[in-house]
Coordinates of C-alpha atoms and ligand atoms in Angstrom, one line a residue:
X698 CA -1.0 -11.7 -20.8
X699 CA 2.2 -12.8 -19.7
X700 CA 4.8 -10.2 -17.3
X701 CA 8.4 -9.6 -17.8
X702 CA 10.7 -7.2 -15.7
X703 CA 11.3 -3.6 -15.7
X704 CA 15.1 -4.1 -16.8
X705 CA 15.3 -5.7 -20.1
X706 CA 15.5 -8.8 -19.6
X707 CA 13.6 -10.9 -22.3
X708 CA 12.0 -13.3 -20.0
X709 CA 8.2 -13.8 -19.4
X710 CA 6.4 -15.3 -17.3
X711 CA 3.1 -15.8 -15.8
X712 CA 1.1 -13.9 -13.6
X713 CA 1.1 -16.6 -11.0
X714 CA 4.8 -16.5 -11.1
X715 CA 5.1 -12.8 -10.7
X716 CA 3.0 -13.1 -7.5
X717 CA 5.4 -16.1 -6.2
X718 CA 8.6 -14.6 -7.1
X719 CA 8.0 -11.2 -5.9
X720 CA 11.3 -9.6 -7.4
X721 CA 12.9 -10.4 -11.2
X722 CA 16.6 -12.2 -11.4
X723 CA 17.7 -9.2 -13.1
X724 CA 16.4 -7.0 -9.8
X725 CA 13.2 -5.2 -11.8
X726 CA 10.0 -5.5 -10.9
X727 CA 7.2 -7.3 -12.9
X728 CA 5.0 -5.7 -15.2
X729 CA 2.2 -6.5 -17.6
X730 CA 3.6 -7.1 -21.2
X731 CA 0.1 -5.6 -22.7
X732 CA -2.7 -3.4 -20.8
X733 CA -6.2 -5.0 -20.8
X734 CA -8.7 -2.2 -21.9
X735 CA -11.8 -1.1 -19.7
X736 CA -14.5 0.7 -21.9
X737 CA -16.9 3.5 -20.8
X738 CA -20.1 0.8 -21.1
X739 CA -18.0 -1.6 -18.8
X740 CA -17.5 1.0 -16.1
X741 CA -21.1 1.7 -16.8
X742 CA -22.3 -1.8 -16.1
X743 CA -19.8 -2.5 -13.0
X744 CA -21.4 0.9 -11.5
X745 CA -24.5 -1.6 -11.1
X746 CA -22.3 -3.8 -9.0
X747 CA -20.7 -4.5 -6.0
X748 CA -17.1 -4.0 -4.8
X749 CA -16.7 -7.5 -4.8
X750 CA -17.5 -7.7 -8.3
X751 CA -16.2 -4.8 -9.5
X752 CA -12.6 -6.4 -7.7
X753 CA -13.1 -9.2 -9.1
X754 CA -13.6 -8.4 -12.4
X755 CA -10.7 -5.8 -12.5
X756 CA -8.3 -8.5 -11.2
X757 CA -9.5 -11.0 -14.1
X758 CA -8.4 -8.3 -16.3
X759 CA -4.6 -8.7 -15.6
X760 CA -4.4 -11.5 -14.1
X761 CA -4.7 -14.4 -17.0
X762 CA -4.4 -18.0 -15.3
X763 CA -7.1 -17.5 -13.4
X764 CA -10.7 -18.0 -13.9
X765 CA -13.3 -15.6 -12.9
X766 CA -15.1 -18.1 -10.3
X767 CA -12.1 -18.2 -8.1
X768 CA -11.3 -14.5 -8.5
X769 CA -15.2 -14.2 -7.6
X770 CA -14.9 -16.3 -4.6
X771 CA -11.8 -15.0 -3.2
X772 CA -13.1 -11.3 -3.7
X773 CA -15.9 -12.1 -1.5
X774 CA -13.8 -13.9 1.3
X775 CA -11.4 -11.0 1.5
X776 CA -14.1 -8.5 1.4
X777 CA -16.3 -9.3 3.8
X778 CA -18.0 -8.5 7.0
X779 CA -16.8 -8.6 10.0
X780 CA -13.3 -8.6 8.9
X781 CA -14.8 -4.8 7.0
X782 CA -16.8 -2.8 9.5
X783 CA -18.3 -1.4 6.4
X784 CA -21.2 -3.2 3.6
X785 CA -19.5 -0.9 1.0
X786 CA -16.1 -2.0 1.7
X787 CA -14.7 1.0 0.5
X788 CA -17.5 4.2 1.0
X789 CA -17.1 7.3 -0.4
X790 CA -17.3 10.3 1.7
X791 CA -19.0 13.8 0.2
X792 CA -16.7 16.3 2.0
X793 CA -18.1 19.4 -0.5
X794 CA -20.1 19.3 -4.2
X795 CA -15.9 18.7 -5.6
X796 CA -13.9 16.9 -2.5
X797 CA -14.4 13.4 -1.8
X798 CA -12.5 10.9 0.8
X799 CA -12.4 7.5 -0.2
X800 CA -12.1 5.4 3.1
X801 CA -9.9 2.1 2.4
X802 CA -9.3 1.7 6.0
X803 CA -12.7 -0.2 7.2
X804 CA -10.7 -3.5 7.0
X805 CA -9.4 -5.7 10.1
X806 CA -6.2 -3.4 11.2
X807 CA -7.6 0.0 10.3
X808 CA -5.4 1.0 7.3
X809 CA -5.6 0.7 3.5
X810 CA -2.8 -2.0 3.1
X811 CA -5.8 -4.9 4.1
X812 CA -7.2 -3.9 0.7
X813 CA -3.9 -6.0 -1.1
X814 CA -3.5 -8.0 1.9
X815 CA -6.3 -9.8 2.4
X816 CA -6.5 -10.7 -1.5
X817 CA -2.7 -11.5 -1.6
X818 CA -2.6 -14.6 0.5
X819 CA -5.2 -16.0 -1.9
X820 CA -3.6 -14.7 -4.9
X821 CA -0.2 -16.2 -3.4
X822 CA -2.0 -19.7 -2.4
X823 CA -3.9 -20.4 -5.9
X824 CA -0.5 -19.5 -7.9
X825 CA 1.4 -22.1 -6.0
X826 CA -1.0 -24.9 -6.8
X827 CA -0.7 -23.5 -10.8
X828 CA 2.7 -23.6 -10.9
X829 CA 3.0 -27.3 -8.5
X830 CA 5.1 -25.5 -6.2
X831 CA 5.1 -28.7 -3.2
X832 CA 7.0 -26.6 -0.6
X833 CA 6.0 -24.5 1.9
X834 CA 6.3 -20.8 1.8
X835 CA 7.8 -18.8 4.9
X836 CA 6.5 -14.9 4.3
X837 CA 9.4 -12.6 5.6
X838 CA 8.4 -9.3 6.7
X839 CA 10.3 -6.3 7.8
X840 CA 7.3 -3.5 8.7
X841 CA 7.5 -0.1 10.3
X842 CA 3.6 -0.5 11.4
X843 CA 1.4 -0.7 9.2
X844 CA 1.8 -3.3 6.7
X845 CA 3.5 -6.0 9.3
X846 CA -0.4 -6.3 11.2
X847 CA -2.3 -6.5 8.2
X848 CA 0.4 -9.2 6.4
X849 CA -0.3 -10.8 10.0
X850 CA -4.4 -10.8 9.5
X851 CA -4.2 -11.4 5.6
X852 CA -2.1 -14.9 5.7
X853 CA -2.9 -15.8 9.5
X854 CA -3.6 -19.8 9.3
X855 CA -3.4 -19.9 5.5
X856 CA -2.5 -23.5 5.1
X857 CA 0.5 -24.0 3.5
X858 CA 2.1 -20.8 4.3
X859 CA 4.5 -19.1 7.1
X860 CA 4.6 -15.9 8.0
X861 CA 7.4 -14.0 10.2
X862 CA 7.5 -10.2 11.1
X863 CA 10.1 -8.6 12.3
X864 CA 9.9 -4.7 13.7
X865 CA 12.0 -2.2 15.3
X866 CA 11.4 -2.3 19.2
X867 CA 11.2 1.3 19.5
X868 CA 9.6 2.2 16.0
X869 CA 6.2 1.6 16.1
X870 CA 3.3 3.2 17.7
X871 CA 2.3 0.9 20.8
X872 CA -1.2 0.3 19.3
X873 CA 0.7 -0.9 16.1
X874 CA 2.7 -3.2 18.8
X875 CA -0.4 -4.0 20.7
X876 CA -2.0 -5.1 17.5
X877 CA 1.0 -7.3 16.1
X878 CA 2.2 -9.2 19.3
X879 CA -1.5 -10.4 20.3
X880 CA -1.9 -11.7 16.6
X881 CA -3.9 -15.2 16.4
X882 CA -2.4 -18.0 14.5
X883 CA -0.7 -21.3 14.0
X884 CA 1.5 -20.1 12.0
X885 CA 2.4 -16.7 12.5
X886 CA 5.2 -15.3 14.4
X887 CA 6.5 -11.6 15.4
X888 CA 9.8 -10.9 16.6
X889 CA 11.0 -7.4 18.3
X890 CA 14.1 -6.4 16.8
X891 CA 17.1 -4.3 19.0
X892 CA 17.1 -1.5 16.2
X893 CA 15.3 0.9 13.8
X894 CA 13.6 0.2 10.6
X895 CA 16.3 0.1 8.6
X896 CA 17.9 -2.8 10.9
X897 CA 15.3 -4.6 10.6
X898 CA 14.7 -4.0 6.9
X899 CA 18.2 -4.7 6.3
X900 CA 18.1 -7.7 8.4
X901 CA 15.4 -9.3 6.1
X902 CA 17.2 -8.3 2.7
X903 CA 20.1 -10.4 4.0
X904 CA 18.4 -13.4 5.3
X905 CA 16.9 -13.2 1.4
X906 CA 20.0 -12.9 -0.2
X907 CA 21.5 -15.7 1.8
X908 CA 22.6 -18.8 -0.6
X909 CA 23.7 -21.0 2.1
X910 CA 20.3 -20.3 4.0
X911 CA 18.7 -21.0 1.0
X912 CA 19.8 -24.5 0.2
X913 CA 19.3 -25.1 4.2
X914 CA 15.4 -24.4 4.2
X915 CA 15.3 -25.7 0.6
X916 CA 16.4 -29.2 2.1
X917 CA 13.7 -28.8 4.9
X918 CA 11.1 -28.6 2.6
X919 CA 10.9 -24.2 2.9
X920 CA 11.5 -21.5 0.0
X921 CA 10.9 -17.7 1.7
X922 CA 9.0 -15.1 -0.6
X923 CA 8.1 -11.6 0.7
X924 CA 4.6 -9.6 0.8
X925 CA 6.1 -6.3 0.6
X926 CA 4.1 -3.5 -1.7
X927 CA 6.1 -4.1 -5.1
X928 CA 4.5 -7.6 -5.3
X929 CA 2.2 -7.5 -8.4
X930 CA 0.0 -9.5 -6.4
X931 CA -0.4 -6.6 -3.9
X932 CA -0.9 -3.7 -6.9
X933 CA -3.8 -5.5 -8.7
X934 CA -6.7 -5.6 -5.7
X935 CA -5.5 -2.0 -5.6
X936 CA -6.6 -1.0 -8.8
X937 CA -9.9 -2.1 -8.3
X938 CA -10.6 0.4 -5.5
X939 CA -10.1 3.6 -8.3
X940 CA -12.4 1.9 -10.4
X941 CA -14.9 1.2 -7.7
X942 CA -15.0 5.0 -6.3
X943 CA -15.8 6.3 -10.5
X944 CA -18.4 3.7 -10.2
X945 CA -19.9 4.5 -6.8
X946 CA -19.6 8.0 -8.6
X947 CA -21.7 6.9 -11.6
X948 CA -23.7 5.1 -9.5
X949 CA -25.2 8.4 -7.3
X950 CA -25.0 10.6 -10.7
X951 CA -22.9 12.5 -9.1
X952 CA -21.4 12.3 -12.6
X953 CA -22.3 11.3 -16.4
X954 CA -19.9 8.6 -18.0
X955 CA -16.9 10.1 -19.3
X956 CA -16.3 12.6 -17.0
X957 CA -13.0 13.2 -15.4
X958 CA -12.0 13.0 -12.1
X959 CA -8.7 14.0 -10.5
X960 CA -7.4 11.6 -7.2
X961 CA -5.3 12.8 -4.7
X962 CA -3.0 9.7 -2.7
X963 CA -1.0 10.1 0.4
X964 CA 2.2 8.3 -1.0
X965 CA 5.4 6.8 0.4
X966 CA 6.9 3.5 -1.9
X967 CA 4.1 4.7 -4.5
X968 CA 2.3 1.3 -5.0
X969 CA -1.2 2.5 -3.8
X970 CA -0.8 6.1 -6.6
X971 CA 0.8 3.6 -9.5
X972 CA -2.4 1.3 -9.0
X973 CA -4.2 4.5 -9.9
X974 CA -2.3 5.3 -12.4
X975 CA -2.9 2.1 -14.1
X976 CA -6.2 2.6 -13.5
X977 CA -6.0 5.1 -15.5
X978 CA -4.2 3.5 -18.5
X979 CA -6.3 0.9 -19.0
X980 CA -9.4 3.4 -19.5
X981 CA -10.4 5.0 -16.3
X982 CA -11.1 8.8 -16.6
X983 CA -8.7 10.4 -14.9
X984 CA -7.6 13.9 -15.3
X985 CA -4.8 14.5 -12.8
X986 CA -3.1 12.2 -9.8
X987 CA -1.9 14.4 -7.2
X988 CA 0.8 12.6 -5.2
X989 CA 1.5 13.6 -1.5
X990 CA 4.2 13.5 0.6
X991 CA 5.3 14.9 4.2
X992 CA 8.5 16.3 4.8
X993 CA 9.7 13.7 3.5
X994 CA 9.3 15.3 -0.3
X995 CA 11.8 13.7 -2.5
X996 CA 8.5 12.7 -4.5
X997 CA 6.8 16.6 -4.7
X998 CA 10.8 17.5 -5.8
X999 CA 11.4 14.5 -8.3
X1000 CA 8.4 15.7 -9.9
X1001 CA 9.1 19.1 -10.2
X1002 CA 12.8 18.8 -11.2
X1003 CA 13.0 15.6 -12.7
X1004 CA 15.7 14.6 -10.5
X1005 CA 15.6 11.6 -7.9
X1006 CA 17.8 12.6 -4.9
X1007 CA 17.9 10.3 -2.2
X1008 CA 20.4 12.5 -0.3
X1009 CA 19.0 14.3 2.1
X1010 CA 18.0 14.6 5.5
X1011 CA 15.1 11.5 6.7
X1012 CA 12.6 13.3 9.2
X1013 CA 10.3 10.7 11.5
X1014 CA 7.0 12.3 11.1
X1015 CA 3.1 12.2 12.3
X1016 CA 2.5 10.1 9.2
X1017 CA 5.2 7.3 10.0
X1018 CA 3.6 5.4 6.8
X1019 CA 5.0 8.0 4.6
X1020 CA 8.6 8.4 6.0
X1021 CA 10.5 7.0 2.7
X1022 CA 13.1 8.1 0.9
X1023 CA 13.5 5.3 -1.6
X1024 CA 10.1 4.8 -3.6
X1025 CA 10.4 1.5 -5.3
X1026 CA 7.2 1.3 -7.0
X1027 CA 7.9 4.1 -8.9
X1028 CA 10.3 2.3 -11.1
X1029 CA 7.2 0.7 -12.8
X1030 CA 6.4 4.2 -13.7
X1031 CA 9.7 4.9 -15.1
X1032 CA 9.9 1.9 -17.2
X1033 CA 6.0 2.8 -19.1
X1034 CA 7.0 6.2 -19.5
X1035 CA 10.5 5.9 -20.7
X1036 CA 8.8 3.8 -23.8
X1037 CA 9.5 0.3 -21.7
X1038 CA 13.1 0.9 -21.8
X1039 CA 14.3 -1.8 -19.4
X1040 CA 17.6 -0.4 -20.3
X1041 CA 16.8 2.9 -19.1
X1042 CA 15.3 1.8 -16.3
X1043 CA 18.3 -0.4 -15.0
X1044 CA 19.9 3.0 -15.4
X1045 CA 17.9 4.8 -13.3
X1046 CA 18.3 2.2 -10.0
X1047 CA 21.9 1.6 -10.7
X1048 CA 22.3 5.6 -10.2
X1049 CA 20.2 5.3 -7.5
X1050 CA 22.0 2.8 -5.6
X1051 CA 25.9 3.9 -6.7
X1052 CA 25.0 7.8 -6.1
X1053 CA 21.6 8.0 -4.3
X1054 CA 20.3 10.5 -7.4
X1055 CA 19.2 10.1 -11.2
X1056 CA 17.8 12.4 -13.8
X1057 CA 15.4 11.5 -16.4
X1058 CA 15.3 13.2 -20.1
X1059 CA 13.4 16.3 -20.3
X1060 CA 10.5 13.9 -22.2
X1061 CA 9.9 11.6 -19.9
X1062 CA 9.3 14.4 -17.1
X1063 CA 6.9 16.2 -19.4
X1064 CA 4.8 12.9 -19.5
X1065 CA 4.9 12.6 -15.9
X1066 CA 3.6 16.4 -15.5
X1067 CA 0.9 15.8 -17.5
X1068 CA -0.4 13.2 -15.1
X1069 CA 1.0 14.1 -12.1
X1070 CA 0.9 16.7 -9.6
X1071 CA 3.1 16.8 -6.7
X1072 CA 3.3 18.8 -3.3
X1073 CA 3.9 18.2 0.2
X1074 CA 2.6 19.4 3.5
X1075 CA 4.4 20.3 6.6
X1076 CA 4.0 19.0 10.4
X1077 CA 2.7 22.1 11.6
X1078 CA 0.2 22.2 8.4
X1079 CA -0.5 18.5 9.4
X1080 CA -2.3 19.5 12.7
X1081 CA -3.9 22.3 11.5
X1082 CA -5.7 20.7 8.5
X1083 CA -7.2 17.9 10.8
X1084 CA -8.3 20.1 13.0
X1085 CA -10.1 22.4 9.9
X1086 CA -11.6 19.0 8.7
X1087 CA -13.2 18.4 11.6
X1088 CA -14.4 21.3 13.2
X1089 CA -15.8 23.1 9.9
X1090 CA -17.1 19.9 8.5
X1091 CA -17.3 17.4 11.4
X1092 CA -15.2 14.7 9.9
X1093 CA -12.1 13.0 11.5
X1094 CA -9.3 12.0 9.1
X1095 CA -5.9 10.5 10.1
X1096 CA -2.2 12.2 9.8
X1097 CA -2.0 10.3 5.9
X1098 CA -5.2 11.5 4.9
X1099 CA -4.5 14.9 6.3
X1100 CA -1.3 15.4 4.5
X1101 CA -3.1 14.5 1.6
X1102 CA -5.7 16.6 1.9
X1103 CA -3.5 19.5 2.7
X1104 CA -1.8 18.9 -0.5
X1105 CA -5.0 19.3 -2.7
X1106 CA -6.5 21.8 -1.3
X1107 CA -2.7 23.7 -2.5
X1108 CA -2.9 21.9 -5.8
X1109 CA -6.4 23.9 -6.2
X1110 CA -5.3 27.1 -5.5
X1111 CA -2.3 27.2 -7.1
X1112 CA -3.6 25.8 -10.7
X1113 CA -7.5 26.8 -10.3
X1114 CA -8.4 23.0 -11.2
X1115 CA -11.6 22.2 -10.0
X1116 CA -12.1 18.8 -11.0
X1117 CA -14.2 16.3 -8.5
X1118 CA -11.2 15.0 -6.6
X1119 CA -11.9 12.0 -4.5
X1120 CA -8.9 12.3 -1.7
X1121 CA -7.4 8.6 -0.6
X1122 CA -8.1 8.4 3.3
X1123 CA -5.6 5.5 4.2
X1124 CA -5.7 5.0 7.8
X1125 CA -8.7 5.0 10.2
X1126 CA -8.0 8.4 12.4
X1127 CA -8.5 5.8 15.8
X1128 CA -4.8 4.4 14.4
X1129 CA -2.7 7.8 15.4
X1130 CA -5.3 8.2 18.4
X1131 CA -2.2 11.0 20.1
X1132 CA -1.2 12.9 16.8
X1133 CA -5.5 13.4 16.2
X1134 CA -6.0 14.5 19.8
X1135 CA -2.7 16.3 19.9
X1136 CA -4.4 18.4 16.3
X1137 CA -7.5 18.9 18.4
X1138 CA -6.5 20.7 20.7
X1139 CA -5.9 18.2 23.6
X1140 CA -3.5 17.3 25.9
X1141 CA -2.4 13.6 25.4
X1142 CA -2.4 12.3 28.7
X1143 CA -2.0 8.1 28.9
X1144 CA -0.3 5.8 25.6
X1145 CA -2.1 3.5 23.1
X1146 CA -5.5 1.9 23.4
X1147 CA -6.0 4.4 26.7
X1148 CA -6.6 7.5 24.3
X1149 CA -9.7 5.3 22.2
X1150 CA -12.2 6.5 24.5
X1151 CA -10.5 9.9 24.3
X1152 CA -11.0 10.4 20.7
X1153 CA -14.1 8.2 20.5
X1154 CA -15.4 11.0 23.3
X1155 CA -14.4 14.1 21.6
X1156 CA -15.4 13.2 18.3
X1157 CA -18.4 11.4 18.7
X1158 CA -16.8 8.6 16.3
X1159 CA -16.9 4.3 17.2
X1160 CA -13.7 3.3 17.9
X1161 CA -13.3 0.1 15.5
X1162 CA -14.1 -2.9 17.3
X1163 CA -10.6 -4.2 16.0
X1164 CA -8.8 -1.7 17.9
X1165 CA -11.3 -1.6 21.1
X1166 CA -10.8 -5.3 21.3
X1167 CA -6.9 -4.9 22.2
X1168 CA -7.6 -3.7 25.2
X1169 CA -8.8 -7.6 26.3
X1170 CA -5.9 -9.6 24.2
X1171 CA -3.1 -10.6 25.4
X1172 CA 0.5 -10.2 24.0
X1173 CA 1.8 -13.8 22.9
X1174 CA 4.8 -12.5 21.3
X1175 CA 7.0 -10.7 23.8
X1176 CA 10.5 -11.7 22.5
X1177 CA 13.1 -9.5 21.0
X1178 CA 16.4 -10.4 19.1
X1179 CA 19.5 -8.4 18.2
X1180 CA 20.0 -7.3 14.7
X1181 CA 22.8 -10.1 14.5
X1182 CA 20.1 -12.8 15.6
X1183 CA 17.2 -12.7 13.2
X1184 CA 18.8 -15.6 10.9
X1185 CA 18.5 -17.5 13.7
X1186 CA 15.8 -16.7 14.9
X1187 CA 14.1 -18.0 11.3
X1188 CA 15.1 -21.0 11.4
X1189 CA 14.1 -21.9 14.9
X1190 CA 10.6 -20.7 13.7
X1191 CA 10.6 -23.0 10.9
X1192 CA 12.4 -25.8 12.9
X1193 CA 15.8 -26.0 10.9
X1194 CA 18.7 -26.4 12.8
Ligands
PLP1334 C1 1.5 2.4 3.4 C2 0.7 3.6 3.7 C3 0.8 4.8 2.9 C4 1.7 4.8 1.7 O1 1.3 4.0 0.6 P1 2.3 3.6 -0.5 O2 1.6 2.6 -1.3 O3 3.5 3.1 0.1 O4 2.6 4.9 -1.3 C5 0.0 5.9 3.2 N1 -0.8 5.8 4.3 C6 -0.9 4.8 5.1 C7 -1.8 4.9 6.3 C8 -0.1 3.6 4.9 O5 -0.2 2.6 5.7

């Protein structure tokens, strides 16, 4: 199965290269040519498995070029103990006889994105040998928490490979800079930078679409690649996890083969709720995807109205994660849905970027509704929901999950669908240690790794010994740059003048 890109063009390549290459010349994003097909007695047998099987043999499924041994071996370094706290690697939780949480947070920084990123680096290693790629890889990484720490984990000492994060000085949570400036590793490197997000994010899509810079680290042996969420290589170890909850499902006979069941994802660039939805295509039964936002609801609105619109106000909320306004994964959606119309699709994102809004055809929105089910869940609502979790059931879920759960337990009322919904918990609740004690009721008193015990107290939970360990490490990366000086500050990391 070869991959080509979501606008048009007629080139195809391999899966390796879609991994290496990240983005397509024309701008699209890769995407399988054909959808491998997963029968009812193959979800049957992998129900007898374990999640390292189960991922491997998902990822074998798309990812031709490889050989199952590999995929094998790789799925059982990345999902492992200690790096997971937890034998099933992804447990389901029984909330009530139809709600289930799916924890994808019992990796080494506490949040969903080590599912891809502890496979990608693999992935990402084993395609360059397959394509004879002989120069060495520096990872760029702009990150607004999350996904910078467990890039950091994922390719720390990978031979062969670089990797650079840049964040905003005052936009992460100080566990989140805790965890990123004490990473281990020869070659790793984290750099403060004098800004927001979008300084820093813009800071990285410059250094990329720098020619000169290019030929410069091209000369000293260097090429730069990215290991942001619309990597193909980050999507695939997602889909496994949807597959592995229906089997975990099977497994307890909690249902009979065949049945439906409906998944509810807290979304921001929509990578983690497209992997479900292409679980879905290639045979999983799934009735409904219910996709959650914050404020931040351009998603609940684009899926109501069929229009896209970018213009509006951004709020910083309790579920950072989920503060986007520009959903990039979702243009793989567009392109299957629109009948792979790469033209369509260019379309779409040229509107997007010349006007910040596009429309799609009354059609292709009527395909969307009959998957997807959108809503979105306010601060206040935020709070209020953790809180009900845990004092009416006695179980702690984070901001994400919260919003999430918020949003199905609307989507139930308001259509009377009671399908078994198994709700994506993304973060471990010990992550957002002041917005959890601030929803239960307590005054938050102290900053970062001081409030562990706090919450650990109150909730009678383990603090995950990646996050309880912090409190003995010791920042190595103290230095900050302006936004101006992050080119430089590259190539003094890789030793290019
Ligand atoms: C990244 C992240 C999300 C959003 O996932 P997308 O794939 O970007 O939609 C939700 N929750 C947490 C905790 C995250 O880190």
């Amino acid at each position: 199965m070869n991959y080509r890109s979501t606008r048009g063009s007629d080139k195809r390549i391999t899966a390796a290269e879609a991994i290496i290459w990240g983005l397509a010349d024309d701008g699209g994003l890769y995407v399988p040519e054909l959808f491998p097909l997963l029968t009812e007695e193959k979800i049957a047998e992998l129900a007898g498995k374990s999640y390292q099987e189960r991922a491997a043999y998902i990822m074998n499924l798309f990812l031709d070029g490889f050989d199952s041994e590999e995929l094998t071996q790789f799925s059982n370094l990345a999902y492992s103990e200690p790096g997971y706290d937890h034998p099933a690697i992804a447990p389901l939780y029984k909330l009530d006889n139809n709600t289930r949480f799916l924890e994808l947070w019992h990796g080494p920084t506490c949040a969903f994105k080590d599912m891809a990123l502890q496979m990608l680096p693999r992935l990402l290693t084993s395609s360059l040998r397959k394509t004879g790629e002989s120069r060495e890889v520096c990872i760029l990484v702009a990150t607004s928490g999350d996904t910078g720490k467990a890039a950091l984990e994922g390719f720390a000492d990978v031979p062969g490979i670089k990797i650079m994060v840049f964040y905003p000085r005052d936009g992460v949570s100080d566990i989140q800079k805790l965890q990123m400036s004490t990473q281990i590793g020869n070659n790793v490197n984290v750099v403060a930078v004098e800004g927001n997000f979008d300084d820093a994010q813009t800071g990285v899509k410059s250094i990329f679409s720098d020619a000169k810079l290019r030929d410069e680290l091209d000369r000293s042996g260097y090429f730069l690649s990215s290991a942001n969420s619309i990597n193909w290589g980050r999507l695939v170890p997602q889909i496994a996890y949807y597959v592995s909850a229906y089997c975990d499902l099977l497994a307890e006979e909690e249902i009979i083969p065949g049945n439906m069941i409906n998944f509810c994802v807290p979304t921001g660039n929509f990578g983690n709720i497209l992997a479900a939805w292409y679980a879905k295509k290639i045979g999983l039964p799934i009735n409904k995807l219910i996709c959650a936002s914050n404020r931040n609801d351009v998603l609940t609105q684009f899926i109501s109205t069929g229009t896209y619109d970018r213009n509006r106000t951004f709020f910083t909320t309790s579920s950072p994660s989920m503060d986007i306004l520009v959903s990039s994964n979702l243009e793989r959606l567009l392109f299957e849905l629109s009948g792979k119309d790469g033209e369509a699709t260019r379309e779409y994102m040229s509107a997007l970027s010349r006007l910040g809004r596009y429309e799609i055809p009354p059609a292709t929105k009527d395909e969307i509704n009959s998957v997807f089910a959108g809503g979105w869940c306010c601060e206040d609502d935020t709070m209020t929901t953790i809180a009900d979790v845990f004092y009416k059931n006695g179980y702690l879920i984070d901001t994400h999950t919260a919003v999430a759960y918020k949003v199905r337990s609307d989507y139930m009322s308001e259509t009377g669908d009671e399908t078994l919904t198994v709700v994506v918990s993304t973060a471990s609740p010990f992550k957002f240690c002041d917005s959890v004690l601030k929803a239960l009721g307590r005054q938050v008193i102290g900053t970062g790794v001081d409030l562990l015990d706090e919450l650990a107290d109150i909730s009678g939970c383990d603090i995950p010994a990646s996050l309880s360990s912090l409190r003995k490490k010791q920042p190595r990366f103290t230095g900050s740059v302006a936004k101006d000086g992050m080119k430089s500050a590259v190539k003094g990391f890789l030793g290019v003048r």
